[in-house]
């Protein structure tokens, strides 16, 4: 005929996209490029296979002191990390890790009690048997399932040697003042929390 068929046919594989005659293709398919010599077209054909590039985002959370294994690399600091892999078609695949590190919460408490009493606040259950200072650690969990460490420093006081002074033999109508000593705080069986009380009735008084 007037124009003999001309042109070439090529087969290509690409990762993500392929540029041919200034055009970029990101889909597998058959593409034609036509040029003319006079009135005769020259058709080049591209048989293209495009392999995808995978970009994966991973979110992870760990506790302070722990580590996260990211393709064999132990990570313990918060941040963004990337790892480039290759598929069977030699195309790069990128994995991005967003790592959050939750801190371990440390709380210190101090308190004091008397021997024979039990300290049961803040989850503790401590019953000292001798005077002194003791330290007890309680390991709890936060809402992030990370450790919350509470340290209690407890001062244990020996029981005071309390004495009561005052007139204990009264005539009818008289009042006696009973005074306790030997401690810093007092609680009478009458319900009063003072050092001295006045009584005018027979009975047993203790502090």
CSV table of C-alpha atoms in Angstrom, one decimal:
chain,number,residue,atom,x,y,z
A,1,UNK,CA,0.0,0.0,0.0
A,2,UNK,CA,0.9,3.6,0.1
A,3,UNK,CA,2.2,3.3,3.7
A,4,UNK,CA,3.9,0.2,4.9
A,5,UNK,CA,3.4,-0.7,8.6
A,6,UNK,CA,6.2,0.6,10.6
A,7,UNK,CA,7.1,1.0,14.3
A,8,UNK,CA,8.3,-1.1,17.1
A,9,UNK,CA,6.7,-3.1,20.0
A,10,UNK,CA,8.5,-3.2,23.4
A,11,UNK,CA,7.6,-5.0,26.6
A,12,UNK,CA,8.6,-3.4,29.9
A,13,UNK,CA,8.1,-4.0,33.6
A,14,UNK,CA,8.3,-1.1,36.1
A,15,UNK,CA,7.9,-0.3,39.8
A,16,UNK,CA,5.2,2.3,40.4
A,17,UNK,CA,5.3,4.0,37.1
A,18,UNK,CA,7.1,4.1,33.7
A,19,UNK,CA,7.9,7.1,31.4
A,20,UNK,CA,7.7,6.5,27.7
A,21,UNK,CA,8.0,9.3,25.1
A,22,UNK,CA,7.6,11.9,27.8
A,23,UNK,CA,4.4,10.4,29.2
A,24,UNK,CA,4.3,8.7,32.6
A,25,UNK,CA,2.1,5.6,33.0
A,26,UNK,CA,1.2,4.0,36.4
A,27,UNK,CA,-1.2,1.3,35.2
A,28,UNK,CA,-0.5,-2.0,33.5
A,29,UNK,CA,-1.7,-1.9,29.9
A,30,UNK,CA,-0.8,-1.5,26.2
A,31,UNK,CA,0.0,2.0,25.0
A,32,UNK,CA,0.7,3.3,21.5
A,33,UNK,CA,2.7,6.3,20.4
A,34,UNK,CA,2.1,7.6,16.9
A,35,UNK,CA,4.3,9.8,14.8
A,36,UNK,CA,4.0,10.6,11.1
A,37,UNK,CA,6.4,10.5,8.2
A,38,UNK,CA,4.6,12.6,5.7
A,39,UNK,CA,1.1,11.0,5.7
A,40,UNK,CA,2.3,7.7,7.0
A,41,UNK,CA,1.9,6.8,10.7
A,42,UNK,CA,4.6,5.1,12.6
A,43,UNK,CA,3.1,3.3,15.6
A,44,UNK,CA,5.2,2.2,18.5
A,45,UNK,CA,3.6,-0.1,21.0
A,46,UNK,CA,4.4,-0.5,24.7
A,47,UNK,CA,3.3,-3.6,26.6
A,48,UNK,CA,3.7,-2.4,30.1
A,49,UNK,CA,3.4,-4.2,33.4
A,50,UNK,CA,3.4,-1.9,36.5
A,51,UNK,CA,4.2,-3.5,39.8
A,52,UNK,CA,2.8,-1.6,42.9
A,53,UNK,CA,5.0,0.1,45.5
A,54,UNK,CA,3.5,-0.5,48.9
A,55,UNK,CA,3.8,2.2,51.5
A,56,UNK,CA,2.6,0.8,54.9
A,57,UNK,CA,2.2,2.9,58.1
A,58,UNK,CA,2.4,1.1,61.4
A,59,UNK,CA,1.5,2.6,64.8
A,60,UNK,CA,2.9,1.0,68.0
A,61,UNK,CA,3.1,1.9,71.7
A,62,UNK,CA,5.5,0.6,74.3
A,63,UNK,CA,6.3,1.4,77.9
A,64,UNK,CA,9.5,3.1,79.1
A,65,UNK,CA,12.2,0.4,79.5
A,66,UNK,CA,10.7,-1.9,76.8
A,67,UNK,CA,11.7,-2.1,73.2
A,68,UNK,CA,9.9,-2.6,69.9
A,69,UNK,CA,11.4,-5.0,67.3
A,70,UNK,CA,11.4,-3.3,63.9
A,71,UNK,CA,12.7,-5.7,61.4
A,72,UNK,CA,15.4,-6.9,63.8
A,73,UNK,CA,16.2,-3.5,65.2
A,74,UNK,CA,15.2,-3.0,68.9
A,75,UNK,CA,13.7,0.5,69.3
A,76,UNK,CA,13.1,2.2,72.7
A,77,UNK,CA,12.9,5.9,71.8
A,78,UNK,CA,9.7,7.5,70.5
A,79,UNK,CA,9.8,8.7,66.9
A,80,UNK,CA,9.2,7.8,63.2
A,81,UNK,CA,11.2,5.1,61.6
A,82,UNK,CA,11.3,3.7,58.1
A,83,UNK,CA,12.4,0.4,56.5
A,84,UNK,CA,12.7,-0.2,52.8
A,85,UNK,CA,12.0,-3.7,51.6
A,86,UNK,CA,12.0,-5.4,48.2
A,87,UNK,CA,9.2,-7.4,46.6
A,88,UNK,CA,9.6,-10.4,44.3
A,89,UNK,CA,9.7,-8.0,41.4
A,90,UNK,CA,12.6,-6.0,42.9
A,91,UNK,CA,10.3,-3.1,43.7
A,92,UNK,CA,10.9,-1.1,46.9
A,93,UNK,CA,8.2,-1.3,49.6
A,94,UNK,CA,8.5,1.2,52.5
A,95,UNK,CA,7.2,0.5,56.0
A,96,UNK,CA,6.9,3.5,58.3
A,97,UNK,CA,6.7,3.0,62.0
A,98,UNK,CA,5.2,5.7,64.3
A,99,UNK,CA,6.4,4.7,67.8
A,100,UNK,CA,5.1,6.1,71.1
A,101,UNK,CA,6.8,5.4,74.4
A,102,UNK,CA,4.7,5.9,77.5
A,103,UNK,CA,6.7,6.8,80.6
A,104,UNK,CA,6.7,4.8,83.8
A,105,UNK,CA,5.1,7.0,86.5
A,106,UNK,CA,7.0,7.3,89.8
A,107,UNK,CA,5.2,8.6,92.9
A,108,UNK,CA,6.8,9.0,96.3
A,109,UNK,CA,4.7,9.1,99.5
A,110,UNK,CA,5.6,9.8,103.1
A,111,UNK,CA,3.5,9.2,106.2
A,112,UNK,CA,3.7,8.1,109.8
A,113,UNK,CA,1.7,5.7,112.1
A,114,UNK,CA,2.0,4.1,115.5
A,115,UNK,CA,3.0,0.5,116.1
A,116,UNK,CA,-0.1,-1.7,116.0
A,117,UNK,CA,-1.8,0.4,113.4
A,118,UNK,CA,-2.1,-0.6,109.7
A,119,UNK,CA,-1.4,1.7,106.7
A,120,UNK,CA,-4.0,0.9,104.0
A,121,UNK,CA,-4.0,4.0,101.9
A,122,UNK,CA,-3.2,4.2,98.2
A,123,UNK,CA,-3.3,0.4,97.8
A,124,UNK,CA,-0.8,-0.4,100.5
A,125,UNK,CA,-1.3,-2.8,103.4
A,126,UNK,CA,1.5,-2.3,105.9
A,127,UNK,CA,1.4,-3.3,109.6
A,128,UNK,CA,4.7,-2.4,111.3
A,129,UNK,CA,5.8,-4.4,114.3
A,130,UNK,CA,8.6,-2.2,115.6
A,131,UNK,CA,9.5,1.5,115.5
A,132,UNK,CA,11.7,2.9,112.7
A,133,UNK,CA,11.5,3.9,109.1
A,134,UNK,CA,10.5,1.5,106.3
A,135,UNK,CA,10.2,1.8,102.6
A,136,UNK,CA,7.7,-0.2,100.6
A,137,UNK,CA,7.2,-0.2,96.8
A,138,UNK,CA,3.9,-0.9,95.1
A,139,UNK,CA,3.8,-1.6,91.3
A,140,UNK,CA,0.5,-0.7,89.6
A,141,UNK,CA,-0.6,-0.2,86.0
A,142,UNK,CA,-1.6,3.0,84.3
A,143,UNK,CA,-4.3,3.3,81.6
A,144,UNK,CA,-1.6,2.6,79.0
A,145,UNK,CA,-0.8,-0.7,80.8
A,146,UNK,CA,2.6,0.7,81.8
A,147,UNK,CA,4.0,0.5,85.3
A,148,UNK,CA,3.1,3.1,87.9
A,149,UNK,CA,5.6,2.7,90.8
A,150,UNK,CA,4.5,4.2,94.2
A,151,UNK,CA,7.2,4.3,96.9
A,152,UNK,CA,6.0,4.7,100.5
A,153,UNK,CA,8.4,5.9,103.2
A,154,UNK,CA,6.7,5.1,106.5
A,155,UNK,CA,7.8,6.3,109.9
A,156,UNK,CA,6.6,3.9,112.7
A,157,UNK,CA,6.4,5.4,116.1
A,158,UNK,CA,6.4,3.4,119.3
A,159,UNK,CA,3.3,3.6,121.4
A,160,UNK,CA,3.6,6.3,124.1
A,161,UNK,CA,3.6,5.6,127.8
A,162,UNK,CA,0.6,7.7,128.7
A,163,UNK,CA,-0.2,8.5,132.4
A,164,UNK,CA,-3.3,10.2,133.9
A,165,UNK,CA,-3.0,12.5,136.9
A,166,UNK,CA,-5.6,14.2,139.0
A,167,UNK,CA,-7.9,13.6,142.0
A,168,UNK,CA,-9.7,10.3,141.7
A,169,UNK,CA,-11.5,10.5,145.1
A,170,UNK,CA,-14.3,13.1,145.0
A,171,UNK,CA,-17.1,14.1,147.2
A,172,UNK,CA,-20.6,14.5,145.7
A,173,UNK,CA,-20.8,17.7,143.7
A,174,UNK,CA,-17.0,18.1,143.3
A,175,UNK,CA,-15.2,18.2,139.9
A,176,UNK,CA,-11.8,16.8,139.2
A,177,UNK,CA,-9.5,17.6,136.3
A,178,UNK,CA,-7.8,14.6,134.8
A,179,UNK,CA,-4.7,15.4,132.8
A,180,UNK,CA,-2.9,13.0,130.4
A,181,UNK,CA,0.8,13.1,129.6
A,182,UNK,CA,3.3,11.2,127.6
A,183,UNK,CA,1.9,11.8,124.1
A,184,UNK,CA,1.3,14.6,121.6
A,185,UNK,CA,-2.3,13.8,120.9
A,186,UNK,CA,-5.0,12.4,123.2
A,187,UNK,CA,-8.4,10.7,122.7
A,188,UNK,CA,-10.5,10.0,125.8
A,189,UNK,CA,-13.2,7.4,126.0
A,190,UNK,CA,-15.5,10.3,126.7
A,191,UNK,CA,-15.0,11.3,123.0
A,192,UNK,CA,-12.9,14.4,123.9
A,193,UNK,CA,-9.6,14.9,122.1
A,194,UNK,CA,-7.8,17.2,124.6
A,195,UNK,CA,-5.1,16.7,127.1
A,196,UNK,CA,-7.2,17.6,130.2
A,197,UNK,CA,-10.9,16.8,130.9
A,198,UNK,CA,-13.1,17.7,133.8
A,199,UNK,CA,-15.2,15.0,135.4
A,200,UNK,CA,-17.8,15.0,138.2
A,201,UNK,CA,-19.2,11.5,137.9
A,202,UNK,CA,-17.8,8.2,139.1
A,203,UNK,CA,-16.7,6.0,136.4
A,204,UNK,CA,-13.7,4.6,134.4
A,205,UNK,CA,-11.8,7.1,132.3
A,206,UNK,CA,-9.2,6.0,129.7
A,207,UNK,CA,-7.1,7.8,127.2
